């Protein structure tokens, strides 16, 4: 009898644990769980570029955390900066008949065939963070299949041209007070991954604001005050940012007034090169980055970096929300824009404690 009672008690506890799990609603470990806002658990294939920067790591963490929260089965693939790996991953997702595919195109070109394969398979796609060539992230005529905007369902991310613009605006407003008495400011530029929309957008936006033709790597602003004298890629990494800045400083030891780096990691690498060359970063050479990641805040607070233009990597929640809407047949914006601001030494210390990336 006692034995029976013990078995019964164990069974009751077991049943309670099971029901507790099922009734949690959205918590991790749900049994037979469904995606928030859906009647079933959905599968998302996600092709990420790699882990080249602090920004990318924050983006990946945000996507993985949001998938958990929404109870989405995330098949995550890291392409290690190779477009070929992305194409392969997406093809595998199609074979696996996932419900939806999200991807960040490492470069802008070469997406037509694979996105049309997704369309043929009836799998919607979300383009995250970087965009593809020819896309203005608006679709005037949804049946025009020559318009790249119709090859994907939605785009979620920043306006990279605007970020280049804001970097130039910060520079024009601040250089004279940091390095007074100069008639021309010489600029060195560290470009991001060549052919990525983050690079092409920031490159163009910066030049547009200065009145330099967007097709020109080097040139002087329309008012004659700003001259881009050096411009090369550092592939968005700290190591290459440092290496290329070392080469810049060797070839032009005393001419560089401003460094515009397409991301903070390259700016941080470059700061080391500036220090090793015996110069004072943020005073002898004004340092402007993009992203506003923690490393940039630390450098701004320490006084070695001047400014960072924010590009928000916390896109996970918007990606999951958009996916659920698409799969529920709701209409979504073609371009879901992220919110961002600019930071410099005047407001970095105050904002730092609340930064999430
Ligand atoms: O700025 C850079 C990253 O595509 C916006 O890629 C992204 C860029 C980001 O590696 O740090």
Coordinates of C-alpha atoms and ligand atoms in Angstrom, one line a residue:
X1 CA 0.0 0.0 0.0
X2 CA 2.8 2.4 1.0
X3 CA 4.6 1.6 -2.1
X4 CA 1.5 2.3 -4.2
X5 CA 1.1 5.6 -2.5
X6 CA 4.7 6.5 -3.1
X7 CA 4.3 5.7 -6.8
X8 CA 1.1 7.8 -6.9
X9 CA 2.9 10.7 -5.3
X10 CA 5.7 10.6 -7.8
X11 CA 3.2 10.5 -10.6
X12 CA 1.3 13.5 -9.2
X13 CA 4.6 15.5 -8.9
X14 CA 5.5 14.5 -12.5
X15 CA 2.1 15.6 -13.8
X16 CA 2.4 18.9 -11.9
X17 CA 5.8 19.6 -13.4
X18 CA 4.5 18.8 -16.9
X19 CA 1.5 21.0 -16.6
X20 CA 3.6 23.8 -15.0
X21 CA 5.8 23.8 -18.1
X22 CA 2.9 23.8 -20.5
X23 CA 1.1 26.7 -18.8
X24 CA 4.1 29.0 -18.6
X25 CA 3.2 30.9 -21.7
X26 CA 6.3 32.0 -23.6
X27 CA 8.8 30.8 -21.0
X28 CA 11.7 28.6 -22.2
X29 CA 11.3 24.9 -22.0
X30 CA 7.6 24.8 -22.9
X31 CA 6.4 21.4 -23.9
X32 CA 4.5 21.2 -27.2
X33 CA 5.1 24.9 -27.3
X34 CA 3.9 27.3 -29.9
X35 CA 5.4 30.5 -31.2
X36 CA 3.9 33.7 -29.7
X37 CA 1.1 35.0 -31.8
X38 CA 0.8 31.7 -33.8
X39 CA -1.0 28.4 -33.5
X40 CA 2.2 26.3 -34.0
X41 CA 5.9 26.5 -33.5
X42 CA 7.5 28.1 -36.6
X43 CA 11.0 27.4 -38.0
X44 CA 13.3 30.2 -39.1
X45 CA 16.4 29.7 -41.0
X46 CA 18.9 32.6 -40.3
X47 CA 22.0 33.3 -42.3
X48 CA 24.3 35.6 -40.3
X49 CA 27.5 37.0 -41.9
X50 CA 30.0 36.1 -39.1
X51 CA 31.5 37.7 -36.0
X52 CA 33.6 40.5 -37.4
X53 CA 32.8 43.2 -34.9
X54 CA 31.2 44.0 -31.6
X55 CA 28.2 45.2 -33.5
X56 CA 27.8 41.8 -35.2
X57 CA 28.1 39.9 -31.9
X58 CA 25.4 42.1 -30.3
X59 CA 23.1 41.5 -33.3
X60 CA 23.6 37.8 -33.1
X61 CA 22.9 37.7 -29.4
X62 CA 19.7 39.8 -29.9
X63 CA 18.4 37.5 -32.7
X64 CA 19.1 34.3 -30.6
X65 CA 17.5 35.8 -27.4
X66 CA 14.4 37.1 -29.3
X67 CA 13.9 33.7 -31.0
X68 CA 13.9 32.0 -27.6
X69 CA 11.4 34.6 -26.3
X70 CA 9.0 34.1 -29.2
X71 CA 9.5 30.4 -29.1
X72 CA 10.7 30.2 -32.6
X73 CA 12.8 27.3 -33.7
X74 CA 15.9 29.1 -35.0
X75 CA 18.3 27.4 -37.4
X76 CA 21.3 29.7 -37.2
X77 CA 24.2 29.6 -39.6
X78 CA 27.4 31.6 -39.5
X79 CA 28.9 32.3 -42.9
X80 CA 32.3 33.5 -41.8
X81 CA 32.2 36.4 -44.2
X82 CA 31.7 34.2 -47.2
X83 CA 28.8 34.8 -49.5
X84 CA 29.2 31.2 -50.8
X85 CA 28.5 29.9 -47.3
X86 CA 25.3 32.1 -47.1
X87 CA 24.0 30.7 -50.4
X88 CA 24.6 27.2 -49.3
X89 CA 22.9 27.8 -45.9
X90 CA 19.8 29.3 -47.6
X91 CA 19.6 26.4 -50.0
X92 CA 19.7 24.0 -47.1
X93 CA 16.9 26.0 -45.4
X94 CA 14.8 25.7 -48.6
X95 CA 15.4 21.9 -48.6
X96 CA 14.4 21.7 -44.9
X97 CA 11.2 23.5 -45.8
X98 CA 11.6 26.1 -43.0
X99 CA 8.7 28.5 -42.6
X100 CA 10.7 31.7 -43.1
X101 CA 14.3 32.7 -43.9
X102 CA 16.1 35.8 -42.5
X103 CA 19.6 36.8 -43.8
X104 CA 22.1 39.6 -43.8
X105 CA 23.7 39.9 -47.2
X106 CA 27.5 40.2 -46.7
X107 CA 27.8 42.1 -50.0
X108 CA 25.0 43.8 -52.1
X109 CA 25.3 41.8 -55.3
X110 CA 24.6 38.1 -56.2
X111 CA 21.2 37.5 -54.5
X112 CA 18.7 37.4 -57.4
X113 CA 18.9 33.6 -58.1
X114 CA 18.7 32.4 -54.5
X115 CA 15.9 34.8 -53.5
X116 CA 13.9 33.7 -56.5
X117 CA 14.5 30.1 -55.4
X118 CA 12.9 31.1 -52.0
X119 CA 10.0 32.7 -53.8
X120 CA 9.4 29.6 -55.9
X121 CA 9.5 27.5 -52.8
X122 CA 6.9 29.8 -51.2
X123 CA 9.2 30.8 -48.4
X124 CA 9.1 34.4 -47.4
X125 CA 12.5 36.2 -46.7
X126 CA 13.5 39.0 -44.4
X127 CA 16.6 41.0 -45.3
X128 CA 18.3 42.1 -42.0
X129 CA 20.7 45.0 -41.5
X130 CA 22.4 45.1 -44.9
X131 CA 20.5 45.5 -48.2
X132 CA 21.0 44.3 -51.7
X133 CA 21.9 46.1 -54.9
X134 CA 19.2 48.1 -56.6
X135 CA 16.9 48.0 -53.6
X136 CA 15.5 51.2 -52.1
X137 CA 13.5 49.2 -49.7
X138 CA 10.2 50.4 -51.1
X139 CA 8.2 48.6 -53.7
X140 CA 6.0 50.6 -56.1
X141 CA 4.9 47.7 -58.2
X142 CA 4.8 44.4 -56.4
X143 CA 4.4 42.4 -59.6
X144 CA 7.6 43.8 -61.3
X145 CA 10.1 41.0 -60.7
X146 CA 12.9 43.1 -62.1
X147 CA 12.7 45.3 -59.0
X148 CA 15.0 43.7 -56.4
X149 CA 12.6 45.0 -53.7
X150 CA 10.2 42.3 -54.8
X151 CA 12.7 39.5 -54.2
X152 CA 12.4 39.7 -50.4
X153 CA 9.4 40.4 -48.2
X154 CA 10.7 43.0 -45.8
X155 CA 13.9 44.8 -44.8
X156 CA 14.8 45.5 -41.2
X157 CA 17.7 47.8 -40.5
X158 CA 19.4 51.2 -40.6
X159 CA 19.8 53.9 -43.2
X160 CA 23.6 53.6 -43.8
X161 CA 23.8 56.7 -46.1
X162 CA 22.2 58.7 -43.3
X163 CA 24.9 57.5 -40.9
X164 CA 27.7 58.6 -43.3
X165 CA 25.9 62.0 -43.5
X166 CA 25.7 62.3 -39.8
X167 CA 29.4 61.5 -39.4
X168 CA 30.3 64.3 -41.8
X169 CA 27.9 66.7 -40.0
X170 CA 29.5 65.9 -36.7
X171 CA 32.9 66.5 -38.2
X172 CA 32.0 69.9 -39.8
X173 CA 30.4 71.1 -36.6
X174 CA 33.3 70.1 -34.3
X175 CA 36.7 70.1 -36.0
X176 CA 37.4 73.8 -35.7
X177 CA 37.1 73.8 -31.9
X178 CA 39.3 70.7 -31.5
X179 CA 42.0 71.7 -34.0
X180 CA 41.6 75.5 -34.5
X181 CA 43.3 77.6 -37.1
X182 CA 43.4 75.3 -40.1
X183 CA 42.1 76.2 -43.5
X184 CA 41.9 72.6 -44.8
X185 CA 41.2 69.5 -42.7
X186 CA 42.7 66.3 -44.2
X187 CA 40.7 63.1 -43.7
X188 CA 41.7 59.5 -43.7
X189 CA 38.9 57.0 -44.2
X190 CA 38.7 53.3 -43.2
X191 CA 36.0 51.7 -45.3
X192 CA 34.0 48.7 -44.2
X193 CA 33.8 45.4 -46.2
X194 CA 34.0 46.4 -49.8
X195 CA 30.7 46.0 -51.6
X196 CA 28.6 45.7 -48.5
X197 CA 25.7 48.1 -48.2
X198 CA 27.1 49.3 -44.8
X199 CA 30.2 50.4 -46.6
X200 CA 28.7 51.8 -49.8
X201 CA 26.0 53.7 -47.9
X202 CA 28.4 55.3 -45.3
X203 CA 30.9 56.1 -48.1
X204 CA 28.3 57.8 -50.2
X205 CA 26.5 59.6 -47.3
X206 CA 29.8 61.1 -46.1
X207 CA 30.7 62.4 -49.5
X208 CA 27.2 63.7 -50.2
X209 CA 27.4 65.9 -47.1
X210 CA 30.7 67.3 -48.1
X211 CA 29.8 67.9 -51.8
X212 CA 32.3 65.3 -53.0
X213 CA 31.1 63.1 -55.9
X214 CA 30.0 59.7 -54.6
X215 CA 32.1 57.9 -57.2
X216 CA 35.3 59.4 -55.9
X217 CA 37.4 57.8 -53.2
X218 CA 39.6 60.9 -52.7
X219 CA 38.6 64.5 -53.2
X220 CA 38.0 67.9 -51.7
X221 CA 34.7 69.3 -50.4
X222 CA 32.8 71.9 -52.4
X223 CA 33.8 74.6 -49.9
X224 CA 37.5 73.6 -50.0
X225 CA 37.7 72.9 -46.3
X226 CA 37.8 69.1 -46.2
X227 CA 39.9 66.8 -48.2
X228 CA 39.8 63.0 -48.2
X229 CA 43.4 62.2 -48.7
X230 CA 43.4 58.4 -47.9
X231 CA 40.7 55.8 -48.2
X232 CA 41.1 52.1 -47.9
X233 CA 39.2 49.1 -46.5
X234 CA 39.8 47.6 -43.0
X235 CA 37.0 45.1 -43.5
X236 CA 35.2 46.2 -40.4
X237 CA 37.7 44.5 -38.1
X238 CA 39.9 45.9 -35.3
X239 CA 43.0 44.1 -36.5
X240 CA 42.7 45.5 -40.1
X241 CA 41.7 48.9 -38.8
X242 CA 45.0 49.0 -36.9
X243 CA 47.1 47.7 -39.8
X244 CA 45.7 50.1 -42.4
X245 CA 46.0 53.1 -40.1
X246 CA 49.7 52.1 -39.5
X247 CA 50.2 52.2 -43.2
X248 CA 48.4 55.6 -43.5
X249 CA 50.6 57.0 -40.7
X250 CA 53.7 55.8 -42.4
X251 CA 52.9 57.3 -45.8
X252 CA 51.4 60.5 -44.3
X253 CA 53.0 61.0 -40.9
X254 CA 51.9 64.6 -40.2
X255 CA 49.0 65.2 -42.6
X256 CA 46.0 63.4 -41.1
X257 CA 43.6 65.6 -39.1
X258 CA 40.5 63.4 -39.0
X259 CA 39.9 59.6 -39.2
X260 CA 36.5 58.5 -40.4
X261 CA 36.1 54.8 -39.7
X262 CA 33.0 53.0 -41.1
X263 CA 32.7 51.2 -37.7
X264 CA 34.0 51.5 -34.2
X265 CA 36.1 48.3 -34.2
X266 CA 38.3 49.8 -37.0
X267 CA 38.4 53.1 -35.1
X268 CA 39.5 51.4 -32.0
X269 CA 42.2 49.5 -33.9
X270 CA 43.3 52.8 -35.5
X271 CA 43.5 54.5 -32.1
X272 CA 46.2 52.0 -31.1
X273 CA 48.1 52.7 -34.3
X274 CA 47.9 56.5 -33.6
X275 CA 49.2 56.0 -30.0
X276 CA 52.0 53.8 -31.2
X277 CA 53.0 56.4 -33.7
X278 CA 53.4 58.9 -30.8
X279 CA 50.4 60.9 -31.5
X280 CA 47.4 61.8 -29.3
X281 CA 44.1 60.3 -30.6
X282 CA 41.1 62.6 -30.4
X283 CA 43.5 65.7 -30.3
X284 CA 46.2 65.3 -33.0
X285 CA 43.9 63.1 -35.0
X286 CA 40.1 63.4 -34.5
X287 CA 38.5 59.9 -34.4
X288 CA 34.9 59.4 -35.7
X289 CA 33.4 55.9 -35.8
X290 CA 30.0 54.4 -36.5
X291 CA 27.9 51.8 -34.4
X292 CA 28.2 53.3 -30.9
X293 CA 29.1 50.0 -29.3
X294 CA 30.4 49.7 -25.7
X295 CA 34.1 49.8 -26.9
X296 CA 33.5 53.2 -28.5
X297 CA 31.8 54.5 -25.3
X298 CA 34.8 53.3 -23.3
X299 CA 37.2 55.1 -25.7
X300 CA 35.1 58.3 -25.6
X301 CA 34.9 58.3 -21.8
X302 CA 38.7 57.7 -21.7
X303 CA 39.1 60.6 -24.2
X304 CA 40.7 58.7 -27.0
X305 CA 37.8 58.8 -29.4
X306 CA 35.7 61.8 -30.3
X307 CA 32.4 60.6 -31.7
X308 CA 30.3 57.6 -32.8
X309 CA 27.2 57.5 -34.9
X310 CA 24.8 55.0 -33.6
X311 CA 23.7 52.0 -35.7
X312 CA 21.3 49.8 -33.6
X313 CA 22.2 46.1 -33.7
X314 CA 19.4 45.0 -31.5
X315 CA 17.2 43.8 -34.3
X316 CA 16.1 40.5 -33.0
X317 CA 12.7 41.5 -31.6
X318 CA 11.7 43.3 -34.8
X319 CA 12.8 40.3 -36.9
X320 CA 10.7 37.9 -34.9
X321 CA 7.7 40.2 -34.8
X322 CA 7.9 40.8 -38.5
X323 CA 8.2 37.0 -39.2
X324 CA 5.1 36.2 -37.2
X325 CA 3.1 39.0 -39.0
X326 CA 4.2 37.7 -42.4
X327 CA 3.3 34.1 -41.6
X328 CA -0.1 35.2 -40.2
X329 CA -0.7 36.9 -43.6
X330 CA -0.6 40.4 -42.2
X331 CA 0.9 43.2 -44.3
X332 CA 4.2 44.5 -43.1
X333 CA 6.3 47.6 -43.9
X334 CA 8.8 47.0 -46.7
X335 CA 11.4 48.8 -44.6
X336 CA 11.2 48.5 -40.8
X337 CA 13.6 51.2 -39.7
X338 CA 15.6 51.1 -36.4
X339 CA 15.9 54.1 -34.0
X340 CA 19.3 55.7 -33.4
X341 CA 21.3 58.7 -32.1
X342 CA 24.8 60.3 -32.1
X343 CA 27.2 60.3 -29.2
X344 CA 30.5 62.2 -28.5
X345 CA 32.6 63.0 -25.5
X346 CA 30.0 65.5 -24.2
X347 CA 27.3 62.9 -23.6
X348 CA 29.1 59.5 -23.6
X349 CA 29.7 59.2 -19.9
X350 CA 26.0 59.9 -19.1
X351 CA 24.7 57.4 -21.6
X352 CA 27.3 54.6 -21.0
X353 CA 25.6 52.9 -17.9
X354 CA 22.4 52.3 -19.8
X355 CA 24.0 51.0 -23.0
X356 CA 22.9 47.4 -23.9
X357 CA 25.7 46.8 -26.5
Ligands
LIG1 O1 28.4 48.7 -38.7 C1 29.8 46.8 -38.5 C2 29.5 45.4 -38.9 O2 26.3 45.9 -41.3 C3 25.7 47.7 -39.9 O3 28.6 45.5 -40.0 C4 26.5 46.5 -40.1 C5 28.0 46.7 -39.9 C6 28.4 47.3 -38.7 O4 30.5 44.5 -38.9 O5 30.4 47.0 -37.3

